[in-house]
Amino acid sequence: PPTGVAASSVTSSSATISWTAASPAPSSGYQWEVRTSGAAGSGATGLAASGSTGAGVVSASVSGLSQLTTYSIYVRSNCGSSVFSSWTSAVNFTTTCGGTTCNYTFRLTDSYGDGWNGATMQVRFGTTVIATLGTTFTTGTVLDVPVNMCSGATYNLFYVGSGTYPAEVGIQILDFSGGVIYSLAAGAGTMGTQLTSWVVNCTPPSPPSCTTNISPSNGQTGVSSGGTTLSWSAVSGATG
């Protein structure tokens, strides 16, 4: 089979796949598959794209992919007369976000103060792992981990392993403006479960205006030469 399988120019919906020619080079080119699941050549389930190239052609363009999804590439030589090499081992790549992104903060907490002691959680898009949390939290009570996320996409938080002292493990999720959208108290999580899911929103909230409902008093609709009195209602939270 060929070697050196790789993906490049990866976007939210496309990628270029390439490989190094087999030796000797096959007379009828190559066949390739891009899959989300299933073994190479196993059929339609999990098959995202497939195709073939002519003799000497060692790359292909793949389109129609989904954003934030991990795919596996497989390639085999076509030796002609329905004779093929074995498939290559899977080589994985993950597509990018198709829109606006922003950082959400994952606030890891430890009630004792010595980090998570081996506990880990995953930020996932479906089953695609976007980030693994906890591996660097080895001391202290709080560690903030920013994760870049795609606006409009639904993510979930999965509790992978509870570590040595699961009763100490807690976490908060803060949106990009700093608001807490999820909070797990120390020891409240169950290993091997999805803790929560959410839709990312990267749109900043509109700032409050300083005043509203400005109008002349006593039902007046204009200002006379003698003047008039204006009144308005304050907006809660406004400053200035």
mmCIF file of C-alpha atoms in Angstrom, residues 92-223:
data_model
loop_
_atom_site.group_PDB
_atom_site.id
_atom_site.type_symbol
_atom_site.label_atom_id
_atom_site.label_comp_id
_atom_site.label_asym_id
_atom_site.label_seq_id
_atom_site.Cartn_x
_atom_site.Cartn_y
_atom_site.Cartn_z
ATOM 1 C CA ASN A 92 -7.224 11.326 11.219
ATOM 2 C CA PHE A 93 -8.003 15.000 10.714
ATOM 3 C CA THR A 94 -10.658 17.347 12.139
ATOM 4 C CA THR A 95 -12.515 19.991 10.154
ATOM 5 C CA THR A 96 -12.618 23.576 11.360
ATOM 6 C CA CYS A 97 -15.441 25.896 12.453
ATOM 7 C CA GLY A 98 -17.520 27.313 9.623
ATOM 8 C CA GLY A 99 -18.380 30.620 11.297
ATOM 9 C CA THR A 100 -17.569 33.010 14.139
ATOM 10 C CA THR A 101 -15.524 31.740 17.075
ATOM 11 C CA CYS A 102 -14.946 32.937 20.632
ATOM 12 C CA ASN A 103 -13.348 31.649 23.824
ATOM 13 C CA TYR A 104 -15.356 30.003 26.588
ATOM 14 C CA THR A 105 -13.565 29.529 29.926
ATOM 15 C CA PHE A 106 -13.579 26.239 31.805
ATOM 16 C CA ARG A 107 -12.869 26.966 35.466
ATOM 17 C CA LEU A 108 -11.473 23.809 37.050
ATOM 18 C CA THR A 109 -11.799 23.789 40.836
ATOM 19 C CA ASP A 110 -10.326 21.567 43.537
ATOM 20 C CA SER A 111 -11.694 21.812 47.061
ATOM 21 C CA TYR A 112 -8.460 20.627 48.704
ATOM 22 C CA GLY A 113 -5.979 22.686 46.702
ATOM 23 C CA ASP A 114 -3.778 20.114 45.010
ATOM 24 C CA GLY A 115 -5.305 20.012 41.521
ATOM 25 C CA TRP A 116 -7.430 17.256 40.055
ATOM 26 C CA ASN A 117 -5.086 14.350 40.899
ATOM 27 C CA GLY A 118 -5.552 12.677 37.524
ATOM 28 C CA ALA A 119 -9.211 13.530 36.890
ATOM 29 C CA THR A 120 -10.021 14.497 33.288
ATOM 30 C CA MET A 121 -12.985 15.861 31.334
ATOM 31 C CA GLN A 122 -13.494 16.365 27.617
ATOM 32 C CA VAL A 123 -15.089 19.245 25.750
ATOM 33 C CA ARG A 124 -16.750 17.569 22.773
ATOM 34 C CA PHE A 125 -18.700 18.360 19.634
ATOM 35 C CA GLY A 126 -20.836 15.262 19.360
ATOM 36 C CA THR A 127 -18.189 12.611 19.941
ATOM 37 C CA THR A 128 -15.323 14.687 18.520
ATOM 38 C CA VAL A 129 -12.973 15.773 21.315
ATOM 39 C CA ILE A 130 -12.222 19.496 21.106
ATOM 40 C CA ALA A 131 -10.190 19.782 24.331
ATOM 41 C CA THR A 132 -9.145 17.607 27.269
ATOM 42 C CA LEU A 133 -9.293 19.289 30.685
ATOM 43 C CA GLY A 134 -7.394 18.422 33.853
ATOM 44 C CA THR A 135 -4.069 17.103 32.617
ATOM 45 C CA THR A 136 -2.299 20.365 33.537
ATOM 46 C CA PHE A 137 -4.201 20.978 36.787
ATOM 47 C CA THR A 138 -1.662 19.550 39.229
ATOM 48 C CA THR A 139 -1.721 22.117 42.034
ATOM 49 C CA GLY A 140 -3.903 24.877 43.467
ATOM 50 C CA THR A 141 -7.645 25.369 43.858
ATOM 51 C CA VAL A 142 -8.562 27.001 40.526
ATOM 52 C CA LEU A 143 -7.331 26.743 36.941
ATOM 53 C CA ASP A 144 -8.974 28.646 34.073
ATOM 54 C CA VAL A 145 -8.704 26.945 30.677
ATOM 55 C CA PRO A 146 -9.863 28.926 27.603
ATOM 56 C CA VAL A 147 -11.261 26.883 24.713
ATOM 57 C CA ASN A 148 -12.018 28.383 21.319
ATOM 58 C CA MET A 149 -15.559 27.481 20.246
ATOM 59 C CA CYS A 150 -17.796 27.872 17.209
ATOM 60 C CA SER A 151 -20.842 30.137 17.509
ATOM 61 C CA GLY A 152 -24.123 28.299 17.013
ATOM 62 C CA ALA A 153 -22.593 24.851 17.556
ATOM 63 C CA THR A 154 -23.719 22.523 20.345
ATOM 64 C CA TYR A 155 -20.974 21.192 22.611
ATOM 65 C CA ASN A 156 -21.004 18.860 25.591
ATOM 66 C CA LEU A 157 -18.831 18.216 28.644
ATOM 67 C CA PHE A 158 -17.953 14.574 29.322
ATOM 68 C CA TYR A 159 -16.463 13.300 32.608
ATOM 69 C CA VAL A 160 -13.763 10.842 31.515
ATOM 70 C CA GLY A 161 -11.930 9.894 34.707
ATOM 71 C CA SER A 162 -12.406 10.871 38.331
ATOM 72 C CA GLY A 163 -8.769 10.666 39.456
ATOM 73 C CA THR A 164 -7.571 9.789 42.948
ATOM 74 C CA TYR A 165 -9.866 12.158 44.872
ATOM 75 C CA PRO A 166 -13.145 12.616 42.954
ATOM 76 C CA ALA A 167 -14.820 14.294 45.944
ATOM 77 C CA GLU A 168 -12.582 17.344 45.359
ATOM 78 C CA VAL A 169 -13.353 17.803 41.635
ATOM 79 C CA GLY A 170 -15.614 20.652 40.459
ATOM 80 C CA ILE A 171 -15.968 22.833 37.375
ATOM 81 C CA GLN A 172 -17.691 25.926 36.003
ATOM 82 C CA ILE A 173 -18.260 26.978 32.389
ATOM 83 C CA LEU A 174 -18.162 30.695 31.610
ATOM 84 C CA ASP A 175 -19.355 32.107 28.315
ATOM 85 C CA PHE A 176 -17.236 34.583 26.364
ATOM 86 C CA SER A 177 -18.650 37.552 28.292
ATOM 87 C CA GLY A 178 -17.837 35.928 31.651
ATOM 88 C CA GLY A 179 -21.296 34.691 32.633
ATOM 89 C CA VAL A 180 -21.519 31.304 34.356
ATOM 90 C CA ILE A 181 -23.632 28.916 32.259
ATOM 91 C CA TYR A 182 -22.875 25.720 34.208
ATOM 92 C CA SER A 183 -21.571 24.899 37.680
ATOM 93 C CA LEU A 184 -20.671 21.516 39.161
ATOM 94 C CA ALA A 185 -19.954 21.390 42.899
ATOM 95 C CA ALA A 186 -17.011 19.396 44.241
ATOM 96 C CA GLY A 187 -17.711 15.681 44.111
ATOM 97 C CA ALA A 188 -21.071 16.029 42.344
ATOM 98 C CA GLY A 189 -20.038 14.612 38.958
ATOM 99 C CA THR A 190 -20.386 11.005 37.818
ATOM 100 C CA MET A 191 -17.481 9.526 35.870
ATOM 101 C CA GLY A 192 -18.332 8.177 32.423
ATOM 102 C CA THR A 193 -21.296 10.500 31.865
ATOM 103 C CA GLN A 194 -22.092 13.629 29.923
ATOM 104 C CA LEU A 195 -22.406 16.406 32.480
ATOM 105 C CA THR A 196 -24.041 19.086 30.357
ATOM 106 C CA SER A 197 -24.454 20.466 26.839
ATOM 107 C CA TRP A 198 -24.884 24.004 25.511
ATOM 108 C CA VAL A 199 -25.114 26.086 22.346
ATOM 109 C CA VAL A 200 -22.262 28.566 21.951
ATOM 110 C CA ASN A 201 -23.224 32.204 21.450
ATOM 111 C CA CYS A 202 -20.458 34.584 20.406
ATOM 112 C CA THR A 203 -22.733 37.612 19.969
ATOM 113 C CA PRO A 204 -22.008 40.319 22.569
ATOM 114 C CA PRO A 205 -25.036 41.583 24.510
ATOM 115 C CA SER A 206 -26.329 45.026 23.560
ATOM 116 C CA PRO A 207 -25.179 47.656 26.064
ATOM 117 C CA PRO A 208 -28.023 49.253 28.041
ATOM 118 C CA SER A 209 -28.969 52.764 27.023
ATOM 119 C CA CYS A 210 -28.763 55.443 29.666
ATOM 120 C CA THR A 211 -32.429 56.485 29.462
ATOM 121 C CA THR A 212 -35.699 55.457 27.901
ATOM 122 C CA ASN A 213 -39.221 56.825 27.493
ATOM 123 C CA ILE A 214 -38.141 60.475 27.434
ATOM 124 C CA SER A 215 -41.254 62.659 27.082
ATOM 125 C CA PRO A 216 -42.598 66.084 28.042
ATOM 126 C CA SER A 217 -44.633 66.120 31.253
ATOM 127 C CA ASN A 218 -48.371 66.843 31.589
ATOM 128 C CA GLY A 219 -49.105 65.406 28.173
ATOM 129 C CA GLN A 220 -47.333 68.233 26.361
ATOM 130 C CA THR A 221 -45.972 67.450 22.928
ATOM 131 C CA GLY A 222 -43.654 70.374 22.500
ATOM 132 C CA VAL A 223 -41.594 72.960 24.305
#
